[in-house]
Coordinates of C-alpha atoms in Angstrom, one line a residue:
M162 CA 1.3 28.5 16.0
A163 CA 1.7 32.0 17.4
T164 CA 2.9 32.1 20.9
A165 CA 2.0 35.0 23.2
G166 CA 3.7 36.0 26.4
F167 CA 7.4 35.7 25.4
A168 CA 9.6 38.2 27.2
S169 CA 12.6 39.5 25.3
T170 CA 15.0 39.6 28.2
P171 CA 16.0 36.6 30.3
T172 CA 15.3 36.8 34.1
K173 CA 18.8 35.6 35.0
T174 CA 22.3 35.9 33.7
S175 CA 23.2 32.2 34.0
Y176 CA 21.4 29.0 33.1
D177 CA 22.3 25.3 33.4
V178 CA 21.0 24.7 29.8
V179 CA 20.6 27.2 27.1
I180 CA 18.6 25.9 24.1
I181 CA 19.0 27.9 20.9
G182 CA 15.8 27.4 18.9
G183 CA 12.3 27.0 20.4
A184 CA 10.6 25.0 17.6
I185 CA 9.7 21.4 18.1
M186 CA 13.1 20.0 18.8
G187 CA 14.1 22.7 21.3
A188 CA 10.6 22.5 22.8
S189 CA 10.7 18.7 23.1
T190 CA 14.1 18.8 24.8
A191 CA 12.9 21.5 27.2
W192 CA 9.8 19.5 28.1
F193 CA 11.7 16.2 28.7
L194 CA 14.2 18.1 30.9
S195 CA 11.3 19.5 32.9
D196 CA 9.8 16.0 33.2
N197 CA 13.0 14.4 34.4
K198 CA 13.0 14.1 38.2
D199 CA 16.8 13.8 38.1
F200 CA 17.2 17.1 36.4
N201 CA 16.9 20.2 38.7
G202 CA 18.7 22.8 36.7
S203 CA 17.5 26.0 35.0
V204 CA 16.6 26.0 31.3
L205 CA 16.4 28.9 28.9
V206 CA 15.0 28.5 25.4
I207 CA 15.9 31.3 23.0
E208 CA 13.6 31.7 19.9
R209 CA 14.3 34.4 17.3
D210 CA 10.7 34.3 16.0
P211 CA 8.0 33.3 18.6
S212 CA 5.4 33.4 15.8
Y213 CA 7.2 30.4 14.3
E214 CA 5.8 31.7 10.9
N215 CA 8.7 30.4 8.9
S216 CA 9.9 27.5 11.0
S217 CA 10.2 24.0 9.6
T218 CA 7.7 23.0 12.4
A219 CA 5.1 25.4 11.0
H220 CA 5.6 24.2 7.5
T221 CA 5.6 20.5 8.2
N222 CA 3.2 18.1 6.6
S223 CA 2.9 16.4 10.0
C224 CA 3.2 12.8 9.0
M225 CA 4.6 9.7 10.8
R226 CA 5.9 6.4 9.4
Q227 CA 7.8 3.4 10.5
Q228 CA 9.0 2.5 7.0
F229 CA 12.7 3.2 7.5
S230 CA 15.7 1.0 6.6
S231 CA 17.4 1.5 10.0
P232 CA 16.0 -0.4 13.1
L233 CA 16.9 2.7 15.2
N234 CA 14.8 5.0 13.0
V235 CA 11.9 2.6 13.2
K236 CA 12.1 2.5 17.0
I237 CA 12.3 6.3 17.1
S238 CA 9.0 6.6 15.2
Q239 CA 7.4 3.8 17.3
F240 CA 8.1 5.9 20.4
A241 CA 6.6 8.9 18.7
A242 CA 3.4 7.0 17.9
D243 CA 3.1 5.8 21.5
F244 CA 3.8 9.4 22.8
V245 CA 1.1 10.9 20.6
K246 CA -1.5 8.3 21.4
N247 CA -0.8 8.6 25.1
L248 CA 0.1 12.3 25.3
R249 CA -2.2 13.0 28.3
T250 CA -0.6 10.1 30.3
Y251 CA 2.9 11.3 29.4
M252 CA 1.9 14.7 30.6
G253 CA 0.9 13.5 34.0
G254 CA -2.8 12.9 33.3
D255 CA -3.4 16.7 32.9
T256 CA -7.1 16.8 31.7
R257 CA -6.4 19.9 29.7
V258 CA -4.2 17.8 27.4
P259 CA -6.4 16.5 24.5
E260 CA -6.7 12.9 23.6
M261 CA -4.8 12.4 20.3
D262 CA -4.5 9.6 17.7
I263 CA -2.9 8.9 14.4
Q264 CA -4.9 8.9 11.2
N265 CA -3.6 5.5 9.9
Y266 CA -4.0 5.7 6.2
G267 CA -0.3 4.6 5.9
Y268 CA 2.6 5.3 3.6
L269 CA 2.6 3.5 0.2
Y270 CA 5.9 3.2 -1.5
L271 CA 5.7 2.4 -5.2
A272 CA 8.6 0.7 -7.0
D273 CA 8.7 0.7 -10.8
N274 CA 11.9 -1.4 -11.1
E275 CA 13.3 -4.5 -9.5
G276 CA 16.2 -2.6 -8.0
F277 CA 13.9 -0.4 -5.9
A278 CA 11.6 -3.4 -5.2
D279 CA 14.6 -5.2 -3.7
V280 CA 15.2 -2.2 -1.4
L281 CA 11.6 -2.3 -0.3
R282 CA 11.9 -6.1 0.4
A283 CA 15.1 -5.5 2.4
N284 CA 13.5 -2.6 4.3
Q285 CA 10.4 -4.6 5.1
K286 CA 12.5 -7.3 6.7
V287 CA 14.1 -4.7 9.0
Q288 CA 10.8 -3.2 9.8
L289 CA 9.1 -6.6 10.7
E290 CA 12.0 -7.5 12.9
S291 CA 11.5 -4.2 14.7
G292 CA 7.8 -4.8 15.3
A293 CA 6.3 -2.9 12.4
E294 CA 3.5 -4.3 10.3
T295 CA 4.7 -3.5 6.8
R296 CA 3.1 -5.4 4.0
L297 CA 4.4 -5.9 0.5
L298 CA 1.8 -5.7 -2.3
S299 CA 1.9 -6.7 -5.9
A300 CA 0.4 -4.4 -8.5
E301 CA -2.7 -6.6 -8.6
Q302 CA -3.1 -6.3 -4.8
I303 CA -2.7 -2.6 -4.9
A304 CA -5.3 -2.3 -7.6
A305 CA -7.7 -4.5 -5.5
D306 CA -7.2 -2.4 -2.3
Y307 CA -6.9 1.0 -4.1
P308 CA -8.6 0.7 -7.5
F309 CA -8.0 4.4 -8.3
Y310 CA -4.3 3.9 -8.9
N311 CA -2.7 3.4 -12.3
V312 CA -0.3 0.5 -11.6
D313 CA 0.8 -0.3 -15.2
D314 CA 4.4 0.4 -14.3
V315 CA 4.4 -0.8 -10.7
V316 CA 6.6 -3.8 -9.7
L317 CA 5.9 -3.7 -6.0
G318 CA 4.4 -1.6 -3.3
S319 CA 5.1 -1.4 0.5
I320 CA 2.5 -0.2 3.0
N321 CA 2.0 -0.1 6.7
T322 CA -1.3 1.1 8.2
K323 CA -0.5 0.8 11.9
D324 CA 0.9 4.0 13.4
E325 CA 1.6 5.5 10.0
G326 CA -0.2 8.6 8.6
Y327 CA -1.1 12.0 9.8
W328 CA -1.0 13.3 13.4
D329 CA -1.5 16.7 15.2
G330 CA 2.1 17.9 15.3
G331 CA 1.0 21.4 16.1
G332 CA -1.0 20.2 19.1
V333 CA 1.9 18.3 20.6
F334 CA 4.3 21.2 19.9
D335 CA 1.9 23.5 21.8
W336 CA 1.8 21.2 24.8
F337 CA 5.5 20.8 24.9
R338 CA 5.8 24.6 25.3
R339 CA 2.9 25.2 27.5
S340 CA 3.7 22.4 30.0
S341 CA 7.4 23.1 30.2
R342 CA 6.8 26.8 30.8
E343 CA 4.4 26.0 33.6
R344 CA 7.2 23.9 35.1
G345 CA 9.7 26.7 35.0
V346 CA 11.3 26.5 31.6
E347 CA 11.9 30.1 30.4
Y348 CA 11.3 31.1 26.8
V349 CA 12.5 34.4 25.4
A350 CA 12.0 36.1 22.1
N351 CA 15.6 36.9 21.2
E352 CA 18.5 35.7 19.0
V353 CA 22.0 34.4 19.8
V354 CA 24.5 36.4 17.8
A355 CA 27.8 35.3 19.4
M356 CA 29.4 32.8 21.7
T357 CA 32.4 33.0 24.0
K358 CA 34.5 29.9 24.7
N359 CA 37.0 29.4 27.5
A360 CA 40.7 29.9 27.0
A361 CA 41.3 26.3 26.1
G362 CA 38.4 26.4 23.5
T363 CA 36.8 23.3 25.1
R364 CA 33.6 24.9 26.4
V365 CA 31.1 27.6 25.5
D366 CA 31.1 29.9 28.6
S367 CA 28.4 32.3 27.4
V368 CA 26.1 33.3 24.6
T369 CA 25.5 36.9 23.6
L370 CA 21.9 38.0 22.6
K371 CA 21.0 40.4 19.9
S372 CA 19.7 42.8 22.6
G373 CA 23.2 42.8 24.2
E374 CA 22.8 40.5 27.2
V375 CA 25.6 38.0 27.9
I376 CA 24.2 34.7 29.3
A377 CA 26.4 32.2 31.0
C378 CA 25.6 28.6 30.2
G379 CA 26.4 25.2 31.6
Q380 CA 25.4 23.5 28.4
V381 CA 24.2 24.9 25.1
V382 CA 22.0 23.0 22.7
N383 CA 21.9 23.8 19.0
A384 CA 18.2 23.3 18.0
S385 CA 18.1 26.0 15.4
G386 CA 16.8 23.9 12.5
P387 CA 17.9 25.1 9.0
R388 CA 20.1 27.7 10.7
A389 CA 22.2 25.0 12.5
A390 CA 25.4 25.8 10.6
R391 CA 25.2 29.5 11.5
T392 CA 24.7 28.7 15.2
A393 CA 27.6 26.2 15.2
K394 CA 29.9 28.6 13.5
M395 CA 29.6 30.9 16.5
A396 CA 31.4 28.2 18.5
G397 CA 34.0 27.6 15.7
I398 CA 32.3 24.4 14.6
E399 CA 31.4 23.4 11.0
V400 CA 28.2 21.3 10.7
P401 CA 26.9 20.0 7.3
V402 CA 23.3 21.3 7.6
E403 CA 21.7 23.7 5.2
P404 CA 18.2 25.0 4.3
R405 CA 16.7 23.1 1.3
K406 CA 13.4 24.2 -0.1
R407 CA 10.3 21.9 -0.1
F408 CA 7.0 22.7 -1.7
T409 CA 3.5 21.7 -0.5
W410 CA 0.2 22.1 -2.2
I411 CA -3.3 21.4 -0.9
F412 CA -5.8 20.6 -3.6
T413 CA -9.4 19.4 -4.1
A414 CA -10.6 17.0 -6.8
E415 CA -13.7 17.3 -9.0
Q416 CA -14.1 13.6 -8.4
P417 CA -13.0 12.8 -4.8
L418 CA -11.8 9.3 -4.0
D419 CA -14.2 6.9 -2.3
R420 CA -11.6 5.9 0.4
D421 CA -8.6 7.5 2.1
L422 CA -5.5 8.1 0.0
P423 CA -2.4 6.7 1.7
L424 CA 0.7 8.9 1.6
T425 CA 1.9 7.7 -1.8
I426 CA 5.5 8.0 -2.6
D427 CA 5.6 7.9 -6.4
P428 CA 8.7 6.6 -8.1
S429 CA 9.2 10.1 -9.4
G430 CA 9.7 11.4 -5.8
V431 CA 6.5 13.3 -5.7
H432 CA 4.3 12.3 -2.8
F433 CA 0.6 12.9 -2.1
R434 CA -1.9 12.0 0.6
Q435 CA -5.3 12.5 2.1
D436 CA -5.4 15.9 4.0
G437 CA -9.1 16.4 4.9
P438 CA -12.4 14.8 4.2
K439 CA -12.4 16.2 0.6
S440 CA -8.9 17.6 0.2
Y441 CA -5.4 16.2 -0.6
L442 CA -1.8 17.3 -0.1
A443 CA 1.1 16.9 -2.4
G444 CA 4.8 17.7 -2.0
C445 CA 8.2 17.6 -3.7
P446 CA 11.6 19.2 -3.7
A447 CA 12.9 21.8 -6.0
D448 CA 14.9 20.7 -9.1
P449 CA 17.7 21.4 -8.9
D450 CA 17.8 21.3 -5.1
P451 CA 20.4 23.7 -3.9
A452 CA 20.8 25.3 -0.5
V453 CA 18.7 28.5 -0.2
E454 CA 18.8 31.6 1.8
F455 CA 17.2 31.4 5.3
D456 CA 14.4 33.9 4.3
D457 CA 13.7 32.4 0.8
F458 CA 10.2 31.0 0.9
N459 CA 9.2 31.9 -2.7
M460 CA 7.1 29.3 -4.5
D461 CA 8.1 27.9 -7.9
H462 CA 4.6 27.9 -9.5
S463 CA 5.8 26.1 -12.6
R464 CA 6.8 23.1 -10.4
W465 CA 3.1 22.3 -9.9
Q466 CA 1.9 22.8 -13.5
D467 CA 4.9 21.2 -15.3
H468 CA 5.8 18.4 -12.9
V469 CA 3.6 17.6 -9.9
W470 CA 0.1 17.7 -11.4
P471 CA 1.0 15.6 -14.5
I472 CA 2.5 12.9 -12.2
I473 CA -0.5 12.9 -9.9
A474 CA -2.9 12.7 -12.8
T475 CA -1.0 9.9 -14.4
R476 CA -0.9 7.9 -11.2
I477 CA -4.5 8.6 -10.3
P478 CA -6.5 9.3 -13.4
Q479 CA -9.4 10.4 -11.3
F480 CA -7.3 13.4 -10.4
E481 CA -7.2 14.8 -13.9
A482 CA -9.4 17.7 -12.7
I483 CA -8.0 19.1 -9.5
K484 CA -7.7 22.6 -8.0
V485 CA -5.0 24.0 -5.8
V486 CA -6.5 25.8 -2.8
T487 CA -3.3 26.8 -0.9
E488 CA 0.4 26.3 -1.2
W489 CA 3.6 27.0 0.6
A490 CA 7.3 26.5 0.6
G491 CA 9.2 25.4 3.7
H492 CA 12.7 24.4 4.6
Y493 CA 14.3 21.1 5.4
A494 CA 17.2 21.2 7.8
F495 CA 19.1 19.1 5.3
N496 CA 22.2 17.1 6.5
T497 CA 24.3 17.0 3.3
F498 CA 26.5 14.2 4.8
D499 CA 23.9 11.4 5.2
Q500 CA 20.4 13.0 5.7
N501 CA 20.3 11.7 9.2
A502 CA 20.2 13.5 12.6
I503 CA 23.3 14.8 14.3
L504 CA 23.1 14.5 18.1
G505 CA 25.1 14.7 21.2
A506 CA 28.1 16.7 22.2
H507 CA 31.0 18.0 20.1
P508 CA 34.1 15.9 20.7
E509 CA 36.2 19.0 21.5
V510 CA 33.7 21.7 22.6
E511 CA 32.3 19.4 25.2
N512 CA 29.2 21.4 26.3
F513 CA 28.0 22.2 22.8
V514 CA 25.2 19.7 22.0
F515 CA 23.9 19.0 18.5
L516 CA 20.2 18.5 17.8
N517 CA 20.3 19.1 14.1
G518 CA 20.1 17.8 10.5
F519 CA 16.8 15.9 10.5
S520 CA 16.3 16.3 6.8
G521 CA 12.5 16.2 6.9
H522 CA 12.1 13.6 9.6
G523 CA 12.1 16.0 12.5
L524 CA 8.5 16.3 13.6
Q525 CA 8.0 12.5 13.9
Q526 CA 11.4 12.1 15.6
S527 CA 11.0 15.0 18.0
P528 CA 9.7 13.0 21.0
A529 CA 12.5 10.4 21.0
M530 CA 15.2 13.0 20.1
G531 CA 14.0 15.4 22.8
R532 CA 13.9 12.7 25.3
G533 CA 17.4 11.4 24.3
T534 CA 18.9 14.9 24.4
A535 CA 17.4 15.5 27.8
E536 CA 18.9 12.3 29.0
W537 CA 22.3 13.2 27.6
L538 CA 22.1 16.6 29.3
T539 CA 21.1 15.0 32.6
Y540 CA 23.2 11.8 32.7
G541 CA 25.9 12.3 30.1
G542 CA 24.5 9.4 28.1
Y543 CA 21.3 7.9 26.7
R544 CA 19.0 5.8 28.9
S545 CA 15.9 4.9 26.8
L546 CA 17.2 4.5 23.2
D547 CA 20.9 4.4 22.3
L548 CA 21.1 7.3 20.0
S549 CA 24.9 7.3 19.8
P550 CA 25.0 6.3 16.1
F551 CA 23.8 9.9 15.4
G552 CA 26.9 11.4 17.1
F553 CA 29.0 14.1 15.4
E554 CA 32.0 11.7 15.5
R555 CA 30.7 9.9 12.4
I556 CA 31.0 13.1 10.4
V557 CA 34.6 13.7 11.5
E558 CA 35.5 10.1 10.7
G559 CA 33.6 10.0 7.4
R560 CA 31.2 7.2 8.5
P561 CA 27.7 7.9 7.1
F562 CA 24.7 6.5 8.9
V563 CA 22.9 5.4 5.8
E564 CA 19.1 5.6 5.7
K565 CA 17.7 4.3 2.4
A566 CA 14.1 5.5 3.1
V567 CA 14.6 9.3 2.7
I568 CA 11.7 11.3 1.2

């Protein structure tokens, strides 16, 4: 995901919108601003590492699902699916933009107790009412459709194979940046190290770059992923977002499956899915799961051997003999308050806009969240989807936006 051609110094000293963070959330917002005919302002995107080597966007597993417990989260993913499948149309029919699709092998949640089975039943009702095609499966039905699973402990499964699975997140990210830059959005390779507010403390007047430049801003967007709290602190704001480590392994099997493997969420919390024609992907959090340093991407090699592999081999006995071919650790921008996004302006620092805390849902939510943030910046409100339930006010007031389907 390396990006060439980033200057380090902005061409101007003042911008209508300054976006701090040029990974997929910042890039999506910049693109939707550039695509909005009612927005005619200047946009600066500041990215500290234009190689994106350690960004959450680069470390994503690039999946999409509609199996959420909140109707709003379902609708957000539905827009993402439409956006991906019609990317060229959204980008004005540009023939350089590739035709894209979603590999619909679906998500399969497995419940091993009646309590979680009831959650899946309640979630399915929400999903069906929102237009998703989620199906509930008994253990016998799972075994008939996917005979490689061990379902001895399974009470119920939940699966949707329409607009659920893998998509080319890197390709969409690339076109967000390429298209918006061609339309005049400016990207620089630099870092915001300080902010200056007005005397009343109600606005951010300027940001200071690591290279020394002071850039005036009409509005500033915090799109800095796991570093969201550090960015907010420059404006005197506390936001409950921290880096949490997530591990991913790509493996091959001595006996590959005879059909695609859905993204399976085992009751243990380990998840695994098809990755290529003959390869598979597995992921899980650390245990314990504390906040980590921004530059800590060290693997815990015992996590695979002692935890992940035994769970996979128990669930799919055919995977008793598997081999890891690559592995990595990435960071979730983890919202410790309720694991949902934080959007919109701060109630007191009125031009400081949040785009934070996606807790692992960010890639699939980036089209809707970028569109919504661009609408807020342009109109002072949301036009397409009402994203106000994600506002910062809920944190101040102690009102969690509960999402039961967090992986």
